[in-house]
mmCIF file of C-alpha atoms in Angstrom:
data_model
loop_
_atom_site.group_PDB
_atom_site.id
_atom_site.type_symbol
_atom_site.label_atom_id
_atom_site.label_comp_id
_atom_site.label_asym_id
_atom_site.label_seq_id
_atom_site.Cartn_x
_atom_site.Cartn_y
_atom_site.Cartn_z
ATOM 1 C CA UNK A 197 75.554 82.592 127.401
ATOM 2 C CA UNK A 198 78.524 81.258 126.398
ATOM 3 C CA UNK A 199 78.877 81.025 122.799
ATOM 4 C CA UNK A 200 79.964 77.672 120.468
ATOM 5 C CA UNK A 201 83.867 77.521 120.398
ATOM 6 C CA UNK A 202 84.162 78.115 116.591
ATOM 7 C CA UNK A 203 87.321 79.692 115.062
ATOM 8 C CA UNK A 204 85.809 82.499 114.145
ATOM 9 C CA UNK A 205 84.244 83.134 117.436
ATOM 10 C CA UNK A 206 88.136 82.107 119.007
ATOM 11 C CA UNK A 207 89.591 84.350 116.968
ATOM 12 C CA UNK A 208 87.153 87.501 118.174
ATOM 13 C CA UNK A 209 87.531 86.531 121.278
ATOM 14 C CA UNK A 210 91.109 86.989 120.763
ATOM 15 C CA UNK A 211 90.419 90.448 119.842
ATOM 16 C CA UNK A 212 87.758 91.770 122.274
ATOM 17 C CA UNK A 213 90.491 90.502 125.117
ATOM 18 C CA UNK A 214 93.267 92.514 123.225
ATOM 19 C CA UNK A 215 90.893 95.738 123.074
ATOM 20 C CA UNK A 216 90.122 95.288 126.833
ATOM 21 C CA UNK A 217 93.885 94.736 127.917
ATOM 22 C CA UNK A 218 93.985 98.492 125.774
ATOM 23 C CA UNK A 219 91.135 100.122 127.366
ATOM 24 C CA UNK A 220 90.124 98.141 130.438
ATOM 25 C CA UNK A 221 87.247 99.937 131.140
ATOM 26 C CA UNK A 222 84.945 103.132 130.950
ATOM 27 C CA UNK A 223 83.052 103.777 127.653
ATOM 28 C CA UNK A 224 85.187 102.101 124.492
ATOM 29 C CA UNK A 225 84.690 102.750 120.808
ATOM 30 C CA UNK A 226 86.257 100.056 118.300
ATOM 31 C CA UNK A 227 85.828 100.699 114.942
ATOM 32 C CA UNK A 228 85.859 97.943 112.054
ATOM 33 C CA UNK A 229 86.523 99.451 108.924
ATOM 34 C CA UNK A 230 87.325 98.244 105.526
ATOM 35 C CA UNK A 231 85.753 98.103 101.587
ATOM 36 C CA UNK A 232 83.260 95.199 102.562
ATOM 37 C CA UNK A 233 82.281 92.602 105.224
ATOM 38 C CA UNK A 234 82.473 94.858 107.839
ATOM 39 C CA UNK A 235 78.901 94.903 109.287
ATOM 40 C CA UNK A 236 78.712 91.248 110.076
ATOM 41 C CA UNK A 237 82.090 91.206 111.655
ATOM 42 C CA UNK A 238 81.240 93.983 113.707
ATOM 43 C CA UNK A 239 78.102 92.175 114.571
ATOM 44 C CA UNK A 240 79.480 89.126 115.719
ATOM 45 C CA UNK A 241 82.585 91.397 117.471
ATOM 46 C CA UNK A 242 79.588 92.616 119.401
ATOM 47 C CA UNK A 243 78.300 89.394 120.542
ATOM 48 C CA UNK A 244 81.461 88.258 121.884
ATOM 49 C CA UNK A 245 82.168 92.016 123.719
ATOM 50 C CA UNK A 246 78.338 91.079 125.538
ATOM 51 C CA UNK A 247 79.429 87.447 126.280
ATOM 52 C CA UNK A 248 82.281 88.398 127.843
ATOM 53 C CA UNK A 249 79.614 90.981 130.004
ATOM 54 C CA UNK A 250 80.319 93.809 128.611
ATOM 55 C CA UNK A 251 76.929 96.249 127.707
ATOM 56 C CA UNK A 252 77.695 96.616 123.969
ATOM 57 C CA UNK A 253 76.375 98.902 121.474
ATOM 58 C CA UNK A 254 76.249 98.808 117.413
ATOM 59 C CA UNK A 255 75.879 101.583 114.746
ATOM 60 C CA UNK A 256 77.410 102.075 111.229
ATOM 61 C CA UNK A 257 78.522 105.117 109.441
ATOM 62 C CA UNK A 258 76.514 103.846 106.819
ATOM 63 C CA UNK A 259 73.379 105.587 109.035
ATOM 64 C CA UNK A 260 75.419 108.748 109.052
ATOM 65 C CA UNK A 261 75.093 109.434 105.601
ATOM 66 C CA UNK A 262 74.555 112.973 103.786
ATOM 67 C CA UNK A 263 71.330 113.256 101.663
ATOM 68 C CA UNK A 264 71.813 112.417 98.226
ATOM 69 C CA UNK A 265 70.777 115.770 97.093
ATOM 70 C CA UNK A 266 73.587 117.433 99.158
ATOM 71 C CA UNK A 267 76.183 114.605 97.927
ATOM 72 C CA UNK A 268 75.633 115.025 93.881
ATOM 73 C CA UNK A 269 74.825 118.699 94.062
ATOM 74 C CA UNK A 270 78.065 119.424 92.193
ATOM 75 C CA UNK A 271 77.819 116.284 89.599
ATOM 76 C CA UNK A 272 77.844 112.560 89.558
ATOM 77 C CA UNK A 273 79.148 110.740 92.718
ATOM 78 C CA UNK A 274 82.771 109.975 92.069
ATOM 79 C CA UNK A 275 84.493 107.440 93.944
ATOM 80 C CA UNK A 276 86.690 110.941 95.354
ATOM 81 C CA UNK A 277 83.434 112.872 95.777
ATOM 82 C CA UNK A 278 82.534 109.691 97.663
ATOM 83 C CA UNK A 279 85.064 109.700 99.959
ATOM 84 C CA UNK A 280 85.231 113.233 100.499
ATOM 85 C CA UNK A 281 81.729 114.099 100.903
ATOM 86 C CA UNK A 282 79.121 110.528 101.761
ATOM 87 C CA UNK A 283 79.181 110.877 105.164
ATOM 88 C CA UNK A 284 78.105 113.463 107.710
ATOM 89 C CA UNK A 285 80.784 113.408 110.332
ATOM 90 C CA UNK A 286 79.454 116.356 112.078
ATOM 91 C CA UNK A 287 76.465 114.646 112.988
ATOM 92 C CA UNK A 288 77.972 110.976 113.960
ATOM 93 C CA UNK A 289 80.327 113.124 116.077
ATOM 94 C CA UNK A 290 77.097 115.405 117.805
ATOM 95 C CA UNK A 291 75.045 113.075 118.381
ATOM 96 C CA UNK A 292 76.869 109.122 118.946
ATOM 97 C CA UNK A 293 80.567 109.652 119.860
ATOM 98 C CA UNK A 294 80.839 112.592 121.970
ATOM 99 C CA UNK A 295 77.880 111.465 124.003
ATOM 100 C CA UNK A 296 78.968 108.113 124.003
ATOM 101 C CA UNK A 297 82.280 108.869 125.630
ATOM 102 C CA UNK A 298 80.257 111.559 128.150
ATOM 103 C CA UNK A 299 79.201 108.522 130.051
ATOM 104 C CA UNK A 300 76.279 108.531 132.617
ATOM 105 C CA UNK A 301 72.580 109.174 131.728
ATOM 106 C CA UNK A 302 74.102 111.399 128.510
ATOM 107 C CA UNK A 303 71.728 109.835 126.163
ATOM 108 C CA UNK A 304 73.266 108.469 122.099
ATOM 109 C CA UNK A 305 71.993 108.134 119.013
ATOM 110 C CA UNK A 306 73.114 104.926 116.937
ATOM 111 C CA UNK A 307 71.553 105.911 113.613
ATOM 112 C CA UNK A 308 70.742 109.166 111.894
ATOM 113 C CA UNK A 309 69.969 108.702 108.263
ATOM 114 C CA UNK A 310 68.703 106.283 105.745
ATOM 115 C CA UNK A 311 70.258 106.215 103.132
ATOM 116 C CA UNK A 312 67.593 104.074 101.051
ATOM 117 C CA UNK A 313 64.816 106.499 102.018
ATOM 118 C CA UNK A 314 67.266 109.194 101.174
ATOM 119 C CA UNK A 315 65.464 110.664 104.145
ATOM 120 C CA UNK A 316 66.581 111.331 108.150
ATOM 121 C CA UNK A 317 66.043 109.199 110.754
ATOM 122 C CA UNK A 318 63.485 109.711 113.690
ATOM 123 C CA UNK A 319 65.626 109.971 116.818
ATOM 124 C CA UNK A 320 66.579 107.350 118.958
ATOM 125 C CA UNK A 321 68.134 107.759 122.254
ATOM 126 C CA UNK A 322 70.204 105.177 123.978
ATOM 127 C CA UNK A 323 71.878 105.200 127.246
ATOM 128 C CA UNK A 324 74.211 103.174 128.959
ATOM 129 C CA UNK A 325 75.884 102.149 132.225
ATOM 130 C CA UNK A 326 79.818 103.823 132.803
ATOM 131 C CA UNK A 327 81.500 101.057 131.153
ATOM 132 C CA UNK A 328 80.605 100.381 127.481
ATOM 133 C CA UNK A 329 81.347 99.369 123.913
ATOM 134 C CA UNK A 330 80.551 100.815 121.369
ATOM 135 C CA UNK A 331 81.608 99.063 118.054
ATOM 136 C CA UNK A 332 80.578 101.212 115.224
ATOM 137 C CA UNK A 333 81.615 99.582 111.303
ATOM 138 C CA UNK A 334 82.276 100.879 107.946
ATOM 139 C CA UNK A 335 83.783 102.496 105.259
ATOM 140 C CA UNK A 336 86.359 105.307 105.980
ATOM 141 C CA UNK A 337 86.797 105.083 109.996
ATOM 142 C CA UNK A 338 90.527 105.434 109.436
ATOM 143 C CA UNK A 339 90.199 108.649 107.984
ATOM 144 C CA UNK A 340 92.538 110.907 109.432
ATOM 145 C CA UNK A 341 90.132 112.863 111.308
ATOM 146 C CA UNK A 342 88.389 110.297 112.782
ATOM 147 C CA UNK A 343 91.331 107.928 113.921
ATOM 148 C CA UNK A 344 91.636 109.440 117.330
ATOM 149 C CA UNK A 345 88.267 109.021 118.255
ATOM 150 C CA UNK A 346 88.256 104.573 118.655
ATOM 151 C CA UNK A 347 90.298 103.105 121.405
ATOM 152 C CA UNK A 348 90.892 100.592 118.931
ATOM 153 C CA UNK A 349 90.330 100.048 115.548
ATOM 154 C CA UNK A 350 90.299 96.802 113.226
ATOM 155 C CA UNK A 351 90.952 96.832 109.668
ATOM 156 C CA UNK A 352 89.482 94.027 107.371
ATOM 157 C CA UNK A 353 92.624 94.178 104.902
ATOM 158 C CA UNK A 354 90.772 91.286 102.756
ATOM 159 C CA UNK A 355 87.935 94.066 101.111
ATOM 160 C CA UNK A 356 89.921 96.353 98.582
ATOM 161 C CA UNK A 357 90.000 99.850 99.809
ATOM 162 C CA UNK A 358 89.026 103.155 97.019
ATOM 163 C CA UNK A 359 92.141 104.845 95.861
ATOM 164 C CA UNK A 360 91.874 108.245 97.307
ATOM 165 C CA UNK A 361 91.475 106.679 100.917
ATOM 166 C CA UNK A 362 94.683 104.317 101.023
ATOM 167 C CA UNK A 363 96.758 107.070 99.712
ATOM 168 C CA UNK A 364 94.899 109.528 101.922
ATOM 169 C CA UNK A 365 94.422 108.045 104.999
ATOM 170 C CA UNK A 366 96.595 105.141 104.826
ATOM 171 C CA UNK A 367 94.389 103.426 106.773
ATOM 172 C CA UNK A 368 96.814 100.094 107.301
ATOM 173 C CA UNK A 369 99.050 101.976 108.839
ATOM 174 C CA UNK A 370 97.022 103.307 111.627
ATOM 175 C CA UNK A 371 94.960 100.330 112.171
ATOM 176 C CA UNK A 372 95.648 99.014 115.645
ATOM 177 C CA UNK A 373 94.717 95.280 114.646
ATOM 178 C CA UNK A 374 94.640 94.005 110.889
ATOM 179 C CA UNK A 375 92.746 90.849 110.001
ATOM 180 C CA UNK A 376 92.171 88.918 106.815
ATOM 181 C CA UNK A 377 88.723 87.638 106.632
ATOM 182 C CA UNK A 378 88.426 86.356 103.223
ATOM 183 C CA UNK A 379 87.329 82.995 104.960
ATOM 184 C CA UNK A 380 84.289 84.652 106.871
ATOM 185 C CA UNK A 381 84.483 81.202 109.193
ATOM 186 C CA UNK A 382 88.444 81.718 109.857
ATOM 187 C CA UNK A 383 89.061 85.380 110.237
ATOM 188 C CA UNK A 384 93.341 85.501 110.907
ATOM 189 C CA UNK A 385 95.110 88.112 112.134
ATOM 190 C CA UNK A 386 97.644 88.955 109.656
ATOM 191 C CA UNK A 387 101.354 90.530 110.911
ATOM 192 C CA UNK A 388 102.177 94.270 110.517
ATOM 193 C CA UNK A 389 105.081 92.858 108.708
ATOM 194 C CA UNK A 390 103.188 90.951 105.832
ATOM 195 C CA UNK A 391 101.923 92.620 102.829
ATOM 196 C CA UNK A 392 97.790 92.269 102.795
#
């Protein structure tokens, strides 16, 4: 189904035929990260992947989360504790991304903890065909031990980043496309060149 011709859906169009000219085919990861907005963009980046036929997966790191026992066992949350410490990488990487990029009947798991229950998730395996997307959102995917791990990566430079990770991670740096999507209708791609 071919979807309306709206700017926003022009514009990730734009995109999901830039991330195919990178990685034509096989299993892809893109990651949208940024401070806010990111789900629904990676939502509707999805839609446009599957209208272009492309089987298309979602997940968030926000389902990766540690318990919130484990994350203010030392103190209050800090926005450093935060970064350092919210998410359980370990897990995203065991149980979505390296089966992801395994390919064939290696089965994935999209979600692994909910974080309003404070409580884990009841697995849920997903397979998928040789050539996929996967476009997984949220905070911190520029991190610098996760950057490898996306084909491509999209950074929403409009949603103000915490501290610790933009002098960290530097995650406009390693962003392999930036966009400004302040206007949710009129997401722009905005120049390496030009300050956010």
């Amino acid at each position: 189904m071919m979807l309306p011709p709206t700017p926003r859906v022009l514009a990730l169009r734009e995109i999901v035929a830039e991330v195919r000219a990178l990685a034509p085919g096989g299993r892809v990861i893109v990651a949208v990260d940024g401070g806010g907005g990111t789900a629904d963009f990676a939502d509707d980046l999805a839609v446009v992947f599957r209208e272009s036929g492309v089987d298309t997966h979602r997940a968030s790191v926000s389902d990766f989360h540690r318990p919130r026992a484990d994350r203010t066992f030392f103190g209050p949350e800090t926005p450093e504790r935060y970064y350092r410490d919210a998410f359980d990488y370990s897990t995203l990487q065991r149980v979505l991304l390296d089966p992801f990029r395994m390919g064939g009947s290696t089965g994935f798991q999209t979600a692994a903890f909910d974080e309003v229950r404070d409580a884990p998730l009841t697995s849920r395996w997903e397979t998928s065909g040789p050539d996929a997307v996967l476009v997984i959102d949220g905070e911190f995917l520029l991190r610098p031990e996760l950057r490898r791990e996306w084909n491509a990566s999209i950074l929403l430079v409009n949603a103000p980043e915490r501290a610790v990770y933009e002098e960290e991670a530097r995650p406009r740096a390693f962003a392999t496309i930036l966009v400004d999507a302040s206007d949710p209708l009129v997401p722009v791609r905005v120049p390496r060149n030009e300050p956010a």
